[in-house]
Short mmCIF file of C-alpha atoms and ligand atoms in Angstrom, two decimals:
data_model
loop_
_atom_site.label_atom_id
_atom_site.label_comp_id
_atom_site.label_asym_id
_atom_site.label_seq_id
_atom_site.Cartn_x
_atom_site.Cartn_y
_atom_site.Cartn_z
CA UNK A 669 -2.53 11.15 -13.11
CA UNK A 670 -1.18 13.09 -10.13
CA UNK A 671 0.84 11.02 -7.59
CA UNK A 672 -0.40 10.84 -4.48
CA UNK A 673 1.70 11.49 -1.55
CA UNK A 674 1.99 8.59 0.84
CA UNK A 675 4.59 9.82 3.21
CA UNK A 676 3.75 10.61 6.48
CA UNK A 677 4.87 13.49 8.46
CA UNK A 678 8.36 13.06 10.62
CA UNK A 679 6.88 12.30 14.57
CA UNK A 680 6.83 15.54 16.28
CA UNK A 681 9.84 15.29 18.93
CA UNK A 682 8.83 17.09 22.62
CA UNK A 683 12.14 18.90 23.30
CA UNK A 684 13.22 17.45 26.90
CA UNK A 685 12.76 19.89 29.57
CA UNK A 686 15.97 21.19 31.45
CA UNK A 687 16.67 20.41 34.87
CA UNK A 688 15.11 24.12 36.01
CA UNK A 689 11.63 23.39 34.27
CA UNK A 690 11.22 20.41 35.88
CA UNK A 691 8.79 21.61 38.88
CA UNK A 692 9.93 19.16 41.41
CA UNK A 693 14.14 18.42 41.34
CA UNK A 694 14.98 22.06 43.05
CA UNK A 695 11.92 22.32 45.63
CA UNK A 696 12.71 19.07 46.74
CA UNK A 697 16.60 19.60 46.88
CA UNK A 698 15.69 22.93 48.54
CA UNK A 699 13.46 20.65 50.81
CA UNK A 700 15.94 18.00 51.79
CA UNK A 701 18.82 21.01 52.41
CA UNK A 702 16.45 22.84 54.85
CA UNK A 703 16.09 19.33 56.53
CA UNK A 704 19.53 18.32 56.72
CA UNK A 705 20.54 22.01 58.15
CA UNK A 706 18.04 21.95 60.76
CA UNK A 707 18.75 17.77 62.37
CA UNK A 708 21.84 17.02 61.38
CA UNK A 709 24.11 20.25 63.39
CA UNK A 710 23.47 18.66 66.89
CA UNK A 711 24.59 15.78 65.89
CA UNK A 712 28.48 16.60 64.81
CA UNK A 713 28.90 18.02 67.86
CA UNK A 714 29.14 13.74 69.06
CA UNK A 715 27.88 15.71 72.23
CA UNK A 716 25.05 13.72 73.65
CA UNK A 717 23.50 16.35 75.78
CA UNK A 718 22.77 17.70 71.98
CA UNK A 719 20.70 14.87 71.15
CA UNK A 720 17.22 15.39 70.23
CA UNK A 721 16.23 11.93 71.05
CA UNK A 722 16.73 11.13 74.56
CA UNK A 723 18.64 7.89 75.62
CA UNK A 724 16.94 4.60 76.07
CA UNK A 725 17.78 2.83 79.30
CA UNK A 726 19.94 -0.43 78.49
CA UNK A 727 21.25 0.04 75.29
CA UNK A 728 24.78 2.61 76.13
CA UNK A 729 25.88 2.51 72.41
CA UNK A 730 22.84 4.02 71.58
CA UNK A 731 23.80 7.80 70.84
CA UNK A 732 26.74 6.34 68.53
CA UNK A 733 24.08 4.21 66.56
CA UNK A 734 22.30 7.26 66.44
CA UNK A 735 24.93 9.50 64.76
CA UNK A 736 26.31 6.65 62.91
CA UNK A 737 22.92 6.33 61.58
CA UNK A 738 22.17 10.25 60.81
CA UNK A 739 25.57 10.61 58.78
CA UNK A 740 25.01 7.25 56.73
CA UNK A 741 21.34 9.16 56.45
CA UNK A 742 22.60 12.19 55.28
CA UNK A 743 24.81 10.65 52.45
CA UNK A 744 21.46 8.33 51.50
CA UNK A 745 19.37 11.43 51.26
CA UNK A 746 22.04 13.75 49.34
CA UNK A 747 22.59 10.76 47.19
CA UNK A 748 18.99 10.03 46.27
CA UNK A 749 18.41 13.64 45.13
CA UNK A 750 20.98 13.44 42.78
CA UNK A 751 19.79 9.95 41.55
CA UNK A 752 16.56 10.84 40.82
CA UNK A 753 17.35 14.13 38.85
CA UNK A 754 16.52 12.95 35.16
CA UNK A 755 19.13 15.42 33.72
CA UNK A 756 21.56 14.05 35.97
CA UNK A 757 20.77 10.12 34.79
CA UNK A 758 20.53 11.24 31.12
CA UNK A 759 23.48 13.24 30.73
CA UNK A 760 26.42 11.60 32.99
CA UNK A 761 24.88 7.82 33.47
CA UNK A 762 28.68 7.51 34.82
CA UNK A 763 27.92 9.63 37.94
CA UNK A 764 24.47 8.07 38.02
CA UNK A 765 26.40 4.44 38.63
CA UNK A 766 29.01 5.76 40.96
CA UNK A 767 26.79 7.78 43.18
CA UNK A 768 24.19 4.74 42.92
CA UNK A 769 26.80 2.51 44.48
CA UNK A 770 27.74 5.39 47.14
CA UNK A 771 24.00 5.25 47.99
CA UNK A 772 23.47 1.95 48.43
CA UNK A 773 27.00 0.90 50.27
CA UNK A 774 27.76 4.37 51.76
CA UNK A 775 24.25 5.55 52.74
CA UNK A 776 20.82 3.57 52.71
CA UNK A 777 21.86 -0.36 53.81
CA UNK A 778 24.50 1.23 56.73
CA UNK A 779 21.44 3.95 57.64
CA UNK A 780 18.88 1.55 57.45
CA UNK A 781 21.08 -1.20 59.67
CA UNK A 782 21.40 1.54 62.40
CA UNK A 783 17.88 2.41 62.16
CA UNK A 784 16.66 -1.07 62.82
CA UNK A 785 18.62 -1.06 65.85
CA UNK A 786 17.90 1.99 67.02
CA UNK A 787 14.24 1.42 66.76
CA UNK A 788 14.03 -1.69 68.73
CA UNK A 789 15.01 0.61 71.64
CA UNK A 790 12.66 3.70 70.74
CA UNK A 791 12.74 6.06 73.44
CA UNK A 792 9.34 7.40 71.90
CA UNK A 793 7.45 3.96 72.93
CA UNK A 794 6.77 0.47 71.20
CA UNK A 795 4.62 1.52 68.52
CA UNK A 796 6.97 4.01 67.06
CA UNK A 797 9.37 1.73 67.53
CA UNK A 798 7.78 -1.14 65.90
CA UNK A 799 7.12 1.54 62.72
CA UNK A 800 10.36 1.97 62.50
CA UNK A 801 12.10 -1.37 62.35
CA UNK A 802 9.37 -2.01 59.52
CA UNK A 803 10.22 1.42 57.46
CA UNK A 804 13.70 0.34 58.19
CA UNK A 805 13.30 -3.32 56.92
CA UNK A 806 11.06 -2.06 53.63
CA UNK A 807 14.59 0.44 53.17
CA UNK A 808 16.67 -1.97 53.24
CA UNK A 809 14.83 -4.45 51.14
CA UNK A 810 13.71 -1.99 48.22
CA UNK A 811 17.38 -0.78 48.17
CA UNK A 812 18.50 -4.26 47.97
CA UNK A 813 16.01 -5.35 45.19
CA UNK A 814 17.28 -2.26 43.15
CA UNK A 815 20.16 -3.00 43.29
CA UNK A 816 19.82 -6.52 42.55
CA UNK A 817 17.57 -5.43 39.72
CA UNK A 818 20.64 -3.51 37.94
CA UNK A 819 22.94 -6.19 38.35
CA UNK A 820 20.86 -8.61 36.57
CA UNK A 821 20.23 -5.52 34.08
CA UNK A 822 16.82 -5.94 34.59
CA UNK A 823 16.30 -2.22 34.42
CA UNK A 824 12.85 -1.80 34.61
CA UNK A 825 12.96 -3.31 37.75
CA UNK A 826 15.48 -1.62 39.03
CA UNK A 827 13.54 1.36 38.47
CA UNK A 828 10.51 0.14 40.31
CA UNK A 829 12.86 -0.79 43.45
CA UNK A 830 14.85 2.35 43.28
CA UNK A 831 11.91 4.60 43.13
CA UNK A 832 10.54 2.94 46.61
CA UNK A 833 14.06 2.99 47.93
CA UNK A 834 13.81 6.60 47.31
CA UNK A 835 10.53 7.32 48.81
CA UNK A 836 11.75 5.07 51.89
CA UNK A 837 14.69 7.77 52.37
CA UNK A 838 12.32 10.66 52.79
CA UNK A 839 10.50 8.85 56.16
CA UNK A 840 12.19 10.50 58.54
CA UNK A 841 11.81 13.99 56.81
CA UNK A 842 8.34 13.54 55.81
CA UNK A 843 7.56 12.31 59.68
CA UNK A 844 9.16 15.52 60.51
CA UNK A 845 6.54 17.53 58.29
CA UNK A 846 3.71 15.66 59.71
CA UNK A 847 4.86 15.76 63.55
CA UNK A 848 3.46 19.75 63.68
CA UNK A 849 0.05 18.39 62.54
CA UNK A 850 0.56 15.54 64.93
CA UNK A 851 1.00 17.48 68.04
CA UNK A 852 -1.81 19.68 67.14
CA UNK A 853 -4.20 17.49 66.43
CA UNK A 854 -3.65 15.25 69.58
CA UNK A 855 -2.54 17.99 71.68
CA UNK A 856 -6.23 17.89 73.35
CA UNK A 857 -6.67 14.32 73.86
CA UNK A 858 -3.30 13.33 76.07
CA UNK A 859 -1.49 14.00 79.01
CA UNK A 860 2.04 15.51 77.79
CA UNK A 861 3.91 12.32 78.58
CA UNK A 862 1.72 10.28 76.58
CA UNK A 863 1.11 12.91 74.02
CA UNK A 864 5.08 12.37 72.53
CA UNK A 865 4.82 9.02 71.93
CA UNK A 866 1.32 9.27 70.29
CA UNK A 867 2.54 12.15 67.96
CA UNK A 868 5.21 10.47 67.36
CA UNK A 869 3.64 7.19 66.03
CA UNK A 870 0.83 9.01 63.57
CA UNK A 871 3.41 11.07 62.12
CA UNK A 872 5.31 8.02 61.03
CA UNK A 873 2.23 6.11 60.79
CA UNK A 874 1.25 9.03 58.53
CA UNK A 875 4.80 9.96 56.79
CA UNK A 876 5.27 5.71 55.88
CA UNK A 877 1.61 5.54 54.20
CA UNK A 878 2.00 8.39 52.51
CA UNK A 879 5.34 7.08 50.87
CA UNK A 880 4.50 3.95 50.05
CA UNK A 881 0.91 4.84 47.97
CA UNK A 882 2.99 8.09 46.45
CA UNK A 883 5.58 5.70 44.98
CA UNK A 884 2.87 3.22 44.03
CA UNK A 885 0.87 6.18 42.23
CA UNK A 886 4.14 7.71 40.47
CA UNK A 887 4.95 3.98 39.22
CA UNK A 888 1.39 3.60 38.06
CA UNK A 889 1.05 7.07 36.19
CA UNK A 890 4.59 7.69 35.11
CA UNK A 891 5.13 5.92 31.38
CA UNK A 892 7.85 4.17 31.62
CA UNK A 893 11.02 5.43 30.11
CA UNK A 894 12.71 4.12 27.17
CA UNK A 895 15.78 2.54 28.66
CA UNK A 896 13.18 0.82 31.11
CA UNK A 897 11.22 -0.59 28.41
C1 LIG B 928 13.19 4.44 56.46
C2 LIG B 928 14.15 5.29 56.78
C3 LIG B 928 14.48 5.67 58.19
C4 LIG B 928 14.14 5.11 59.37
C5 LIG B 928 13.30 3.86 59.61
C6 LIG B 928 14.70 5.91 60.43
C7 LIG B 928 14.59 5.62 61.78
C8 LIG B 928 15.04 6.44 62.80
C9 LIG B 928 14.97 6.14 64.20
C10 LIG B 928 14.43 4.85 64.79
C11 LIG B 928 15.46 7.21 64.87
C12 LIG B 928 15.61 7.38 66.41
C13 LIG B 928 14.39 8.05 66.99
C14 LIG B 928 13.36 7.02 67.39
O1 LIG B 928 13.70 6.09 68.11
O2 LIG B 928 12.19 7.20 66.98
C15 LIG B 928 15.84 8.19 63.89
C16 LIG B 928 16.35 9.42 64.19
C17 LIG B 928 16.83 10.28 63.24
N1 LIG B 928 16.94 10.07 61.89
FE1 LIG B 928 16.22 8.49 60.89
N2 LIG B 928 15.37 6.96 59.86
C18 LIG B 928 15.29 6.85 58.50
C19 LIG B 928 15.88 7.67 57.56
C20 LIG B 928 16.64 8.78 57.86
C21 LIG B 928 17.35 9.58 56.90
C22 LIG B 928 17.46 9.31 55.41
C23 LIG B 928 17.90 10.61 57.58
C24 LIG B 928 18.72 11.69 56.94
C25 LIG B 928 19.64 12.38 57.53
C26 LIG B 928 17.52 10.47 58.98
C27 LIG B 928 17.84 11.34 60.00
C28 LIG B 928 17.50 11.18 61.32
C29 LIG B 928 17.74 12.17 62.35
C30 LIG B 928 18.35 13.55 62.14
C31 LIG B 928 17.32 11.60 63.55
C32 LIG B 928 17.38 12.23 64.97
C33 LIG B 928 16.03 12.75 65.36
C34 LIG B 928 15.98 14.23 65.39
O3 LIG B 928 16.97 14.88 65.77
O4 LIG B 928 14.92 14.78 65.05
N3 LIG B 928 16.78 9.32 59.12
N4 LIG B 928 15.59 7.70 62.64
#
């Protein structure tokens, strides 16, 4: 009698894309660069006749919680790139804590504090401004839950939290996409005066939606990843 072999074949293991194949890290680093190059340069000038946003009336401090919040913003945004790169979190999970602690302390909960106060006194009117202290709040909370999450070590939370966070950090760049559109669009309909303030508010209204069903959809469709599990 010939013996029948049982075994079964070794799974077949996907070799793990590098960094480069991965059709999203370098566009969007390439994305957030061209951002940061275009707002940020006024802004180290601490020169306030640079300022892109004029000055509310009744709040002097203003143009320092401005910059104060743009330079927190930039290290939240620089930071989030890198902790989102899967090749970075596989390879040096080191870094991945240490920047993830720079984000959190040195760039999203200082940037999204200055945010809510800048908003209250939106020189763009009170709907923007009421947008913003609730894409500000949802920052700071997601960022807080993630990092809650990871202290508990309950990681697939953490990535859950995190991966809003994130999204939450691209507002004001996505807004800046959608304000083009924006003007465009409404261009017909207002007066000039009136037409800033209503560009302004449908391309946050448009940049926060956007953000939040994009993370929703990536956390529905993406398995989860082993360490989550
Ligand atoms: C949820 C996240 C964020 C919120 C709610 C927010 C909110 C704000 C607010 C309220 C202003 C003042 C203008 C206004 O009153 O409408 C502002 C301006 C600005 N923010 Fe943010 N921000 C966020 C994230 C960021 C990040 C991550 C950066 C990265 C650098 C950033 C960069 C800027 C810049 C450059 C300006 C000046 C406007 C300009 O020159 O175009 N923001 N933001």
């Amino acid at each position: 009698m010939t013996a029948v072999r049982t075994e079964t074949p070794p799974p077949v293991v996907q070799p793990r894309k590098t960094w480069w194949r991965r059709p999203w890290v370098a566009p969007l680093a390439l994305l957030v660069a061209a951002f940061l190059a275009y707002s940020v340069p006024p802004y180290l000038t601490l020169d306030p006749a640079q300022s892109r946003v004029p000055a509310p009336p009744g709040f002097a401090a203003h143009y320092g919680f401005l910059v104060a919040h743009i330079l927190f913003g930039t290290i939240a945004i620089v930071g989030v790139i890198l902790q989102v790169w899967p090749w970075l979190r596989r390879t040096h999970p080191v870094a991945h804590r240490r920047i993830g602690r720079v984000y959190v302390f040195g760039g999203a909960i200082p940037s999204a504090l200055m945010a809510l106060t800048i908003a209250l006194f939106s020189p763009f009117g009170p709907a923007a401004g009421v947008l913003n202290v609730v894409a500000a709040v949802l920052w700071l909370g997601f960022t807080i839950a993630g990092f809650r999450a990871i202290r508990q070590r309950r990681y697939a939370d953490h990535r859950r939290w995190m991966i809003r966070s994130f999204a939450m950090t691209m507002n004001t760049l996505l807004s800046r996409v959608y304000a083009p559109i924006a003007f465009i669009t409404l261009g017909p309909y207002y007066s000039e005066a009136a037409l800033f303030q209503a560009a302004s508010t449908l391309s946050g209204t448009l940049s926060l939606l956007t953000l939040l069903l994009f993370s929703q959809w990536w956390l529905d469709r993406k398995p989860k990843p082993a360490i989550a599990r």
